[in-house]
């Protein structure tokens, strides 16, 4: 699972049931292991704990604030194909230019995501999930930008490995794509702030329209574990064979109710790498803003992520309804 930045909404919608393949730890489809990514949410349905996730970047405000976040996410499967996750985030905003009295610290709104896997095709290494993310208004601090109203984001997630390519393209087989497409709907169309005109003393009203936002993103990954186990063993050091280099694109585009927000797309391009073990993974990425509105410098994000379904498959890693998972290594065999 991925981090929820204060400025980035992520999510999904739980719907109908369809048959899926037998239960296994992680999101493994055929020989393809889809890691938990840091920028966008992966398509997996798992028992996981991301703790901690830390990031640092400069906001797109003018002047820019330096924002540091520390967050966690706990995902629990209700059934083999349906999970619920909870994600708190603590933010610290440093005032620009060392100004006093302008910084702030506090929790962002709690976010809950309900996610359901609707389709999995092991032969073509394809998985599709849907979900609904709810940001609970009023659970965070207004001083760090937490909204007083709920925001609902139905989302579609997918993952596709290229392991079904012909032998002539065997070096491309370790490549995988994951992505998400969500539509954030604020619980209130507008927010009004009441004040007093300092010159006339008359009351004033400042109304900000809360836009509906298209949250979209894509990752391109190259799995060294897949290269060794399913394509060719190059005799590389074991550390290298555990790496998954990747690039993520994390974007937001206001598409409705945009009178005061505008329609400019904001987001980051995040190159980085994930090291994968049998029971945990570690990831680190740069955060490169795509324009001035997205930020003013290159930031960074890092995460430690635990696979609870492998650590304790008969306890906390077991679905509430259903059988214990079958431990499955992220490192496939021919």
mmCIF file of C-alpha atoms in Angstrom:
data_model
loop_
_atom_site.group_PDB
_atom_site.id
_atom_site.type_symbol
_atom_site.label_atom_id
_atom_site.label_comp_id
_atom_site.label_asym_id
_atom_site.label_seq_id
_atom_site.Cartn_x
_atom_site.Cartn_y
_atom_site.Cartn_z
ATOM 1 C CA UNK A 1 0.000 0.000 0.000
ATOM 2 C CA UNK A 2 1.014 3.545 -0.521
ATOM 3 C CA UNK A 3 1.444 6.660 1.525
ATOM 4 C CA UNK A 4 -1.344 9.249 1.579
ATOM 5 C CA UNK A 5 0.271 12.681 1.274
ATOM 6 C CA UNK A 6 -1.656 15.601 2.655
ATOM 7 C CA UNK A 7 -1.926 16.889 -0.906
ATOM 8 C CA UNK A 8 -2.694 13.566 -2.622
ATOM 9 C CA UNK A 9 -5.958 11.609 -2.408
ATOM 10 C CA UNK A 10 -5.815 7.860 -3.020
ATOM 11 C CA UNK A 11 -8.473 5.211 -2.827
ATOM 12 C CA UNK A 12 -11.201 2.713 -4.152
ATOM 13 C CA UNK A 13 -15.012 1.046 -4.200
ATOM 14 C CA UNK A 14 -16.177 -2.337 -2.917
ATOM 15 C CA UNK A 15 -18.560 -4.105 -5.311
ATOM 16 C CA UNK A 16 -19.653 -7.503 -6.587
ATOM 17 C CA UNK A 17 -18.139 -10.889 -5.899
ATOM 18 C CA UNK A 18 -16.496 -13.035 -8.537
ATOM 19 C CA UNK A 19 -14.444 -16.237 -8.213
ATOM 20 C CA UNK A 20 -10.718 -15.858 -7.694
ATOM 21 C CA UNK A 21 -7.834 -18.285 -7.415
ATOM 22 C CA UNK A 22 -6.791 -19.944 -4.113
ATOM 23 C CA UNK A 23 -5.516 -17.776 -1.283
ATOM 24 C CA UNK A 24 -1.835 -16.857 -1.192
ATOM 25 C CA UNK A 25 0.225 -14.334 0.753
ATOM 26 C CA UNK A 26 1.195 -11.077 -1.020
ATOM 27 C CA UNK A 27 -0.376 -10.196 -4.352
ATOM 28 C CA UNK A 28 1.135 -12.941 -6.504
ATOM 29 C CA UNK A 29 -0.485 -13.596 -9.887
ATOM 30 C CA UNK A 30 1.084 -16.514 -11.683
ATOM 31 C CA UNK A 31 4.841 -15.909 -11.290
ATOM 32 C CA UNK A 32 4.328 -12.170 -10.779
ATOM 33 C CA UNK A 33 4.761 -10.519 -7.388
ATOM 34 C CA UNK A 34 3.284 -7.002 -7.219
ATOM 35 C CA UNK A 35 5.052 -5.049 -4.444
ATOM 36 C CA UNK A 36 3.395 -2.415 -2.302
ATOM 37 C CA UNK A 37 4.274 0.890 -3.953
ATOM 38 C CA UNK A 38 4.843 4.201 -2.175
ATOM 39 C CA UNK A 39 3.139 6.750 -4.423
ATOM 40 C CA UNK A 40 -0.028 5.043 -5.605
ATOM 41 C CA UNK A 41 -1.896 2.133 -4.112
ATOM 42 C CA UNK A 42 -1.120 -1.303 -5.524
ATOM 43 C CA UNK A 43 -3.919 -3.689 -6.636
ATOM 44 C CA UNK A 44 -3.192 -6.205 -3.867
ATOM 45 C CA UNK A 45 -5.575 -7.524 -1.206
ATOM 46 C CA UNK A 46 -3.365 -8.454 1.726
ATOM 47 C CA UNK A 47 -2.755 -8.318 5.465
ATOM 48 C CA UNK A 48 -0.019 -5.680 5.667
ATOM 49 C CA UNK A 49 1.516 -3.044 7.892
ATOM 50 C CA UNK A 50 3.389 -0.048 6.470
ATOM 51 C CA UNK A 51 5.215 1.509 9.424
ATOM 52 C CA UNK A 52 6.782 3.937 9.215
ATOM 53 C CA UNK A 53 6.428 5.850 5.969
ATOM 54 C CA UNK A 54 8.293 9.167 6.046
ATOM 55 C CA UNK A 55 8.521 11.914 3.455
ATOM 56 C CA UNK A 56 9.841 15.437 3.096
ATOM 57 C CA UNK A 57 9.086 18.009 0.384
ATOM 58 C CA UNK A 58 8.268 21.667 -0.221
ATOM 59 C CA UNK A 59 4.643 22.484 -0.954
ATOM 60 C CA UNK A 60 3.323 24.353 -3.975
ATOM 61 C CA UNK A 61 2.221 27.311 -1.837
ATOM 62 C CA UNK A 62 3.652 30.768 -2.476
ATOM 63 C CA UNK A 63 5.805 31.046 -0.445
ATOM 64 C CA UNK A 64 6.481 27.312 -0.050
ATOM 65 C CA UNK A 65 6.272 25.510 3.275
ATOM 66 C CA UNK A 66 8.497 22.531 4.022
ATOM 67 C CA UNK A 67 6.298 19.567 4.876
ATOM 68 C CA UNK A 68 7.395 16.411 6.678
ATOM 69 C CA UNK A 69 4.998 13.496 7.129
ATOM 70 C CA UNK A 70 5.181 10.370 9.252
ATOM 71 C CA UNK A 71 2.428 7.870 8.531
ATOM 72 C CA UNK A 72 1.353 4.273 8.878
ATOM 73 C CA UNK A 73 -1.174 1.995 7.246
ATOM 74 C CA UNK A 74 -2.720 -1.227 8.504
ATOM 75 C CA UNK A 75 -4.586 -3.410 6.007
ATOM 76 C CA UNK A 76 -6.750 -6.321 7.180
ATOM 77 C CA UNK A 77 -8.472 -8.867 4.979
ATOM 78 C CA UNK A 78 -12.087 -9.606 5.851
ATOM 79 C CA UNK A 79 -12.215 -12.357 3.219
ATOM 80 C CA UNK A 80 -9.538 -13.630 0.828
ATOM 81 C CA UNK A 81 -10.537 -10.985 -1.732
ATOM 82 C CA UNK A 82 -11.816 -8.091 0.436
ATOM 83 C CA UNK A 83 -9.736 -5.895 2.760
ATOM 84 C CA UNK A 84 -10.105 -2.746 4.856
ATOM 85 C CA UNK A 85 -7.183 -0.423 5.600
ATOM 86 C CA UNK A 86 -6.653 2.474 8.011
ATOM 87 C CA UNK A 87 -4.068 5.190 7.386
ATOM 88 C CA UNK A 88 -3.176 7.970 9.879
ATOM 89 C CA UNK A 89 -0.633 10.667 8.962
ATOM 90 C CA UNK A 90 1.147 13.201 11.180
ATOM 91 C CA UNK A 91 2.392 16.338 9.388
ATOM 92 C CA UNK A 92 4.796 19.098 10.351
ATOM 93 C CA UNK A 93 4.847 22.307 8.303
ATOM 94 C CA UNK A 94 7.893 24.581 8.625
ATOM 95 C CA UNK A 95 7.355 28.262 7.895
ATOM 96 C CA UNK A 96 9.157 29.661 4.825
ATOM 97 C CA UNK A 97 12.278 31.685 5.494
ATOM 98 C CA UNK A 98 12.341 30.705 9.150
ATOM 99 C CA UNK A 99 9.353 32.929 9.946
ATOM 100 C CA UNK A 100 7.907 32.383 13.407
ATOM 101 C CA UNK A 101 4.250 31.765 14.140
ATOM 102 C CA UNK A 102 3.493 30.343 10.691
ATOM 103 C CA UNK A 103 4.448 26.665 11.106
ATOM 104 C CA UNK A 104 2.030 23.982 12.226
ATOM 105 C CA UNK A 105 1.916 20.342 13.296
ATOM 106 C CA UNK A 106 -0.887 17.839 13.621
ATOM 107 C CA UNK A 107 -2.641 14.799 12.240
ATOM 108 C CA UNK A 108 -4.262 14.694 8.831
ATOM 109 C CA UNK A 109 -7.766 13.240 8.559
ATOM 110 C CA UNK A 110 -7.929 9.472 9.047
ATOM 111 C CA UNK A 111 -8.436 7.600 5.773
ATOM 112 C CA UNK A 112 -10.187 4.241 5.457
ATOM 113 C CA UNK A 113 -10.107 2.223 2.237
ATOM 114 C CA UNK A 114 -12.375 -0.702 1.360
ATOM 115 C CA UNK A 115 -10.879 -2.734 -1.477
ATOM 116 C CA UNK A 116 -12.098 -5.808 -3.373
ATOM 117 C CA UNK A 117 -10.277 -7.912 -5.963
ATOM 118 C CA UNK A 118 -12.668 -8.618 -8.846
ATOM 119 C CA UNK A 119 -10.420 -10.477 -11.298
ATOM 120 C CA UNK A 120 -7.102 -12.310 -11.395
ATOM 121 C CA UNK A 121 -5.554 -14.033 -14.450
ATOM 122 C CA UNK A 122 -2.354 -15.967 -13.547
ATOM 123 C CA UNK A 123 -1.526 -16.837 -17.181
ATOM 124 C CA UNK A 124 -1.401 -13.189 -18.251
ATOM 125 C CA UNK A 125 -0.249 -11.863 -14.833
ATOM 126 C CA UNK A 126 -3.213 -9.507 -14.607
ATOM 127 C CA UNK A 127 -5.175 -8.387 -11.550
ATOM 128 C CA UNK A 128 -8.034 -5.891 -11.186
ATOM 129 C CA UNK A 129 -9.425 -4.454 -7.947
ATOM 130 C CA UNK A 130 -11.945 -1.776 -7.010
ATOM 131 C CA UNK A 131 -12.504 0.151 -3.817
ATOM 132 C CA UNK A 132 -13.834 3.119 -1.914
ATOM 133 C CA UNK A 133 -11.629 5.412 0.132
ATOM 134 C CA UNK A 134 -13.180 7.662 2.783
ATOM 135 C CA UNK A 135 -11.293 10.573 4.327
ATOM 136 C CA UNK A 136 -13.114 11.261 7.593
ATOM 137 C CA UNK A 137 -13.556 15.016 7.940
ATOM 138 C CA UNK A 138 -12.817 16.610 11.295
ATOM 139 C CA UNK A 139 -10.506 13.818 12.494
ATOM 140 C CA UNK A 140 -7.414 15.865 11.677
ATOM 141 C CA UNK A 141 -6.056 19.304 12.513
ATOM 142 C CA UNK A 142 -7.264 22.305 10.536
ATOM 143 C CA UNK A 143 -3.827 23.916 10.969
ATOM 144 C CA UNK A 144 -2.218 21.326 8.630
ATOM 145 C CA UNK A 145 -4.996 21.523 6.037
ATOM 146 C CA UNK A 146 -7.323 18.729 7.185
ATOM 147 C CA UNK A 147 -10.825 19.339 5.831
ATOM 148 C CA UNK A 148 -13.861 19.471 8.157
ATOM 149 C CA UNK A 149 -15.931 17.356 5.738
ATOM 150 C CA UNK A 150 -15.682 13.784 4.414
ATOM 151 C CA UNK A 151 -14.225 13.044 0.979
ATOM 152 C CA UNK A 152 -15.242 9.890 -0.912
ATOM 153 C CA UNK A 153 -13.071 8.403 -3.663
ATOM 154 C CA UNK A 154 -14.192 5.387 -5.706
ATOM 155 C CA UNK A 155 -11.149 3.932 -7.482
ATOM 156 C CA UNK A 156 -10.099 1.208 -9.894
ATOM 157 C CA UNK A 157 -6.672 -0.465 -9.477
ATOM 158 C CA UNK A 158 -4.856 -2.772 -11.892
ATOM 159 C CA UNK A 159 -1.611 -4.688 -12.257
ATOM 160 C CA UNK A 160 -0.188 -6.274 -15.419
ATOM 161 C CA UNK A 161 3.051 -8.226 -15.732
ATOM 162 C CA UNK A 162 4.686 -8.753 -19.118
ATOM 163 C CA UNK A 163 5.718 -12.333 -18.466
ATOM 164 C CA UNK A 164 3.457 -13.567 -21.273
ATOM 165 C CA UNK A 165 5.626 -11.941 -23.948
ATOM 166 C CA UNK A 166 7.327 -14.252 -26.506
ATOM 167 C CA UNK A 167 10.890 -15.558 -26.104
ATOM 168 C CA UNK A 168 12.203 -12.911 -28.486
ATOM 169 C CA UNK A 169 11.273 -10.285 -25.856
ATOM 170 C CA UNK A 170 12.403 -12.273 -22.817
ATOM 171 C CA UNK A 171 14.389 -9.337 -21.363
ATOM 172 C CA UNK A 172 11.169 -7.313 -21.160
ATOM 173 C CA UNK A 173 9.291 -10.002 -19.234
ATOM 174 C CA UNK A 174 10.388 -8.688 -15.785
ATOM 175 C CA UNK A 175 8.539 -5.420 -16.517
ATOM 176 C CA UNK A 176 5.192 -4.827 -14.801
ATOM 177 C CA UNK A 177 2.723 -1.962 -14.799
ATOM 178 C CA UNK A 178 0.332 -0.974 -12.033
ATOM 179 C CA UNK A 179 -2.089 1.925 -11.965
ATOM 180 C CA UNK A 180 -5.095 3.519 -10.365
ATOM 181 C CA UNK A 181 -7.892 5.847 -11.412
ATOM 182 C CA UNK A 182 -10.062 7.486 -8.774
ATOM 183 C CA UNK A 183 -12.645 10.270 -8.536
ATOM 184 C CA UNK A 184 -12.668 12.270 -5.284
ATOM 185 C CA UNK A 185 -16.043 13.687 -4.217
ATOM 186 C CA UNK A 186 -16.040 16.205 -1.312
ATOM 187 C CA UNK A 187 -18.911 15.963 1.154
ATOM 188 C CA UNK A 188 -19.443 19.738 0.805
ATOM 189 C CA UNK A 189 -19.455 21.728 -2.418
ATOM 190 C CA UNK A 190 -17.985 24.848 -0.798
ATOM 191 C CA UNK A 191 -16.474 26.163 2.417
ATOM 192 C CA UNK A 192 -17.061 29.715 3.680
ATOM 193 C CA UNK A 193 -14.827 31.684 6.025
ATOM 194 C CA UNK A 194 -16.242 34.692 7.833
ATOM 195 C CA UNK A 195 -14.084 37.703 8.725
ATOM 196 C CA UNK A 196 -13.968 41.472 9.097
ATOM 197 C CA UNK A 197 -12.641 43.996 6.572
ATOM 198 C CA UNK A 198 -9.774 45.784 8.410
ATOM 199 C CA UNK A 199 -10.453 49.049 6.565
ATOM 200 C CA UNK A 200 -14.228 49.337 6.896
ATOM 201 C CA UNK A 201 -15.008 47.022 9.778
ATOM 202 C CA UNK A 202 -17.704 45.363 7.677
ATOM 203 C CA UNK A 203 -18.167 41.580 7.828
ATOM 204 C CA UNK A 204 -16.716 39.575 4.922
ATOM 205 C CA UNK A 205 -17.311 36.104 3.534
ATOM 206 C CA UNK A 206 -14.623 34.167 1.659
ATOM 207 C CA UNK A 207 -16.055 31.181 -0.200
ATOM 208 C CA UNK A 208 -13.813 28.414 -1.556
ATOM 209 C CA UNK A 209 -15.323 25.783 -3.834
ATOM 210 C CA UNK A 210 -14.183 22.239 -3.082
ATOM 211 C CA UNK A 211 -13.358 20.638 -6.439
ATOM 212 C CA UNK A 212 -14.000 17.096 -7.556
ATOM 213 C CA UNK A 213 -10.616 15.647 -8.424
ATOM 214 C CA UNK A 214 -9.438 12.889 -10.735
ATOM 215 C CA UNK A 215 -6.652 10.999 -8.948
ATOM 216 C CA UNK A 216 -4.613 8.964 -11.380
ATOM 217 C CA UNK A 217 -1.255 7.283 -11.387
ATOM 218 C CA UNK A 218 0.962 4.648 -12.978
ATOM 219 C CA UNK A 219 4.061 2.668 -12.044
ATOM 220 C CA UNK A 220 6.602 0.985 -14.309
ATOM 221 C CA UNK A 221 8.627 -1.704 -12.522
ATOM 222 C CA UNK A 222 11.506 -4.011 -13.443
ATOM 223 C CA UNK A 223 11.631 -7.034 -11.136
ATOM 224 C CA UNK A 224 15.099 -8.469 -10.566
ATOM 225 C CA UNK A 225 13.577 -11.425 -8.624
ATOM 226 C CA UNK A 226 11.468 -12.198 -11.703
ATOM 227 C CA UNK A 227 14.489 -11.865 -14.008
ATOM 228 C CA UNK A 228 16.463 -14.425 -11.980
ATOM 229 C CA UNK A 229 13.664 -16.922 -11.355
ATOM 230 C CA UNK A 230 11.610 -16.757 -14.557
ATOM 231 C CA UNK A 231 13.940 -15.450 -17.305
ATOM 232 C CA UNK A 232 17.666 -15.969 -16.673
ATOM 233 C CA UNK A 233 20.012 -16.190 -13.689
ATOM 234 C CA UNK A 234 22.865 -13.775 -14.384
ATOM 235 C CA UNK A 235 24.754 -14.750 -11.256
ATOM 236 C CA UNK A 236 24.306 -11.308 -9.733
ATOM 237 C CA UNK A 237 24.823 -10.657 -5.990
ATOM 238 C CA UNK A 238 21.877 -11.738 -3.841
ATOM 239 C CA UNK A 239 21.164 -8.132 -2.808
ATOM 240 C CA UNK A 240 20.669 -7.118 -6.465
ATOM 241 C CA UNK A 241 18.336 -10.064 -7.075
ATOM 242 C CA UNK A 242 15.980 -8.683 -4.393
ATOM 243 C CA UNK A 243 15.590 -5.246 -6.026
ATOM 244 C CA UNK A 244 12.658 -3.829 -8.001
ATOM 245 C CA UNK A 245 13.616 -0.490 -9.610
ATOM 246 C CA UNK A 246 10.536 1.551 -10.520
ATOM 247 C CA UNK A 247 9.159 4.921 -11.543
ATOM 248 C CA UNK A 248 5.802 6.175 -10.284
ATOM 249 C CA UNK A 249 3.631 8.994 -11.584
ATOM 250 C CA UNK A 250 1.175 10.396 -9.011
ATOM 251 C CA UNK A 251 -1.252 12.977 -10.429
ATOM 252 C CA UNK A 252 -4.349 14.970 -9.442
ATOM 253 C CA UNK A 253 -6.567 16.903 -11.862
ATOM 254 C CA UNK A 254 -9.526 19.043 -10.649
ATOM 255 C CA UNK A 255 -12.380 18.317 -13.060
ATOM 256 C CA UNK A 256 -15.555 19.801 -11.520
ATOM 257 C CA UNK A 257 -16.578 22.626 -9.153
ATOM 258 C CA UNK A 258 -13.280 24.329 -10.024
ATOM 259 C CA UNK A 259 -14.258 28.030 -9.863
ATOM 260 C CA UNK A 260 -11.731 28.849 -7.138
ATOM 261 C CA UNK A 261 -9.289 25.945 -7.556
ATOM 262 C CA UNK A 262 -8.625 25.992 -11.287
ATOM 263 C CA UNK A 263 -8.030 22.875 -13.369
ATOM 264 C CA UNK A 264 -4.229 22.624 -13.338
ATOM 265 C CA UNK A 265 -2.900 19.078 -12.948
ATOM 266 C CA UNK A 266 -0.425 18.671 -10.097
ATOM 267 C CA UNK A 267 1.682 15.722 -9.048
ATOM 268 C CA UNK A 268 5.115 14.153 -8.866
ATOM 269 C CA UNK A 269 7.302 11.721 -10.787
ATOM 270 C CA UNK A 270 8.921 9.315 -8.329
ATOM 271 C CA UNK A 271 11.954 7.259 -9.407
ATOM 272 C CA UNK A 272 13.152 4.795 -6.817
ATOM 273 C CA UNK A 273 13.762 1.214 -5.788
ATOM 274 C CA UNK A 274 12.199 -1.434 -3.540
ATOM 275 C CA UNK A 275 14.161 -4.207 -1.808
ATOM 276 C CA UNK A 276 11.943 -7.234 -1.239
ATOM 277 C CA UNK A 277 12.373 -9.949 1.392
ATOM 278 C CA UNK A 278 10.127 -12.864 2.322
ATOM 279 C CA UNK A 279 8.340 -11.064 5.162
ATOM 280 C CA UNK A 280 9.055 -7.358 4.541
ATOM 281 C CA UNK A 281 10.192 -4.804 1.995
ATOM 282 C CA UNK A 282 11.978 -1.438 2.113
ATOM 283 C CA UNK A 283 11.408 1.298 -0.466
ATOM 284 C CA UNK A 284 12.802 4.750 -1.203
ATOM 285 C CA UNK A 285 11.875 7.230 -3.942
ATOM 286 C CA UNK A 286 12.557 10.804 -4.985
ATOM 287 C CA UNK A 287 9.566 13.165 -5.308
ATOM 288 C CA UNK A 288 10.004 15.321 -8.411
ATOM 289 C CA UNK A 289 7.205 17.927 -8.840
ATOM 290 C CA UNK A 290 5.835 18.285 -12.372
ATOM 291 C CA UNK A 291 5.214 22.061 -12.068
ATOM 292 C CA UNK A 292 5.441 25.010 -9.657
ATOM 293 C CA UNK A 293 1.990 24.288 -8.248
ATOM 294 C CA UNK A 294 3.175 20.807 -7.242
ATOM 295 C CA UNK A 295 6.203 21.910 -5.222
ATOM 296 C CA UNK A 296 9.473 23.801 -5.401
ATOM 297 C CA UNK A 297 12.177 21.179 -4.914
ATOM 298 C CA UNK A 298 12.897 17.467 -5.135
ATOM 299 C CA UNK A 299 11.609 15.685 -2.052
ATOM 300 C CA UNK A 300 12.000 12.127 -0.811
ATOM 301 C CA UNK A 301 9.865 9.312 0.587
ATOM 302 C CA UNK A 302 10.860 6.061 2.324
ATOM 303 C CA UNK A 303 8.850 3.149 3.726
ATOM 304 C CA UNK A 304 9.249 -0.036 5.764
ATOM 305 C CA UNK A 305 6.495 -2.501 4.887
ATOM 306 C CA UNK A 306 5.647 -5.817 6.605
ATOM 307 C CA UNK A 307 3.782 -8.798 5.074
ATOM 308 C CA UNK A 308 1.614 -9.892 8.015
ATOM 309 C CA UNK A 309 0.128 -12.790 6.039
ATOM 310 C CA UNK A 310 3.617 -14.357 5.883
ATOM 311 C CA UNK A 311 4.772 -13.329 9.349
ATOM 312 C CA UNK A 312 1.726 -14.886 11.082
ATOM 313 C CA UNK A 313 -0.478 -16.720 8.516
ATOM 314 C CA UNK A 314 -2.612 -18.420 11.194
ATOM 315 C CA UNK A 315 -3.032 -15.339 13.385
ATOM 316 C CA UNK A 316 -3.133 -11.649 12.452
ATOM 317 C CA UNK A 317 -2.339 -12.552 8.826
ATOM 318 C CA UNK A 318 -5.395 -14.804 8.439
ATOM 319 C CA UNK A 319 -8.588 -13.446 6.832
ATOM 320 C CA UNK A 320 -11.366 -12.944 9.384
ATOM 321 C CA UNK A 321 -13.642 -15.163 7.300
ATOM 322 C CA UNK A 322 -11.865 -17.962 5.453
ATOM 323 C CA UNK A 323 -8.857 -20.220 5.697
ATOM 324 C CA UNK A 324 -5.297 -19.271 6.538
ATOM 325 C CA UNK A 325 -3.226 -18.069 3.625
ATOM 326 C CA UNK A 326 -0.663 -20.289 1.945
ATOM 327 C CA UNK A 327 2.750 -18.636 2.434
ATOM 328 C CA UNK A 328 4.102 -17.720 -0.985
ATOM 329 C CA UNK A 329 7.540 -16.325 -1.733
ATOM 330 C CA UNK A 330 7.907 -13.147 -3.822
ATOM 331 C CA UNK A 331 10.659 -15.064 -5.659
ATOM 332 C CA UNK A 332 8.991 -17.338 -8.260
ATOM 333 C CA UNK A 333 10.419 -20.585 -9.512
ATOM 334 C CA UNK A 334 10.488 -21.864 -13.076
#
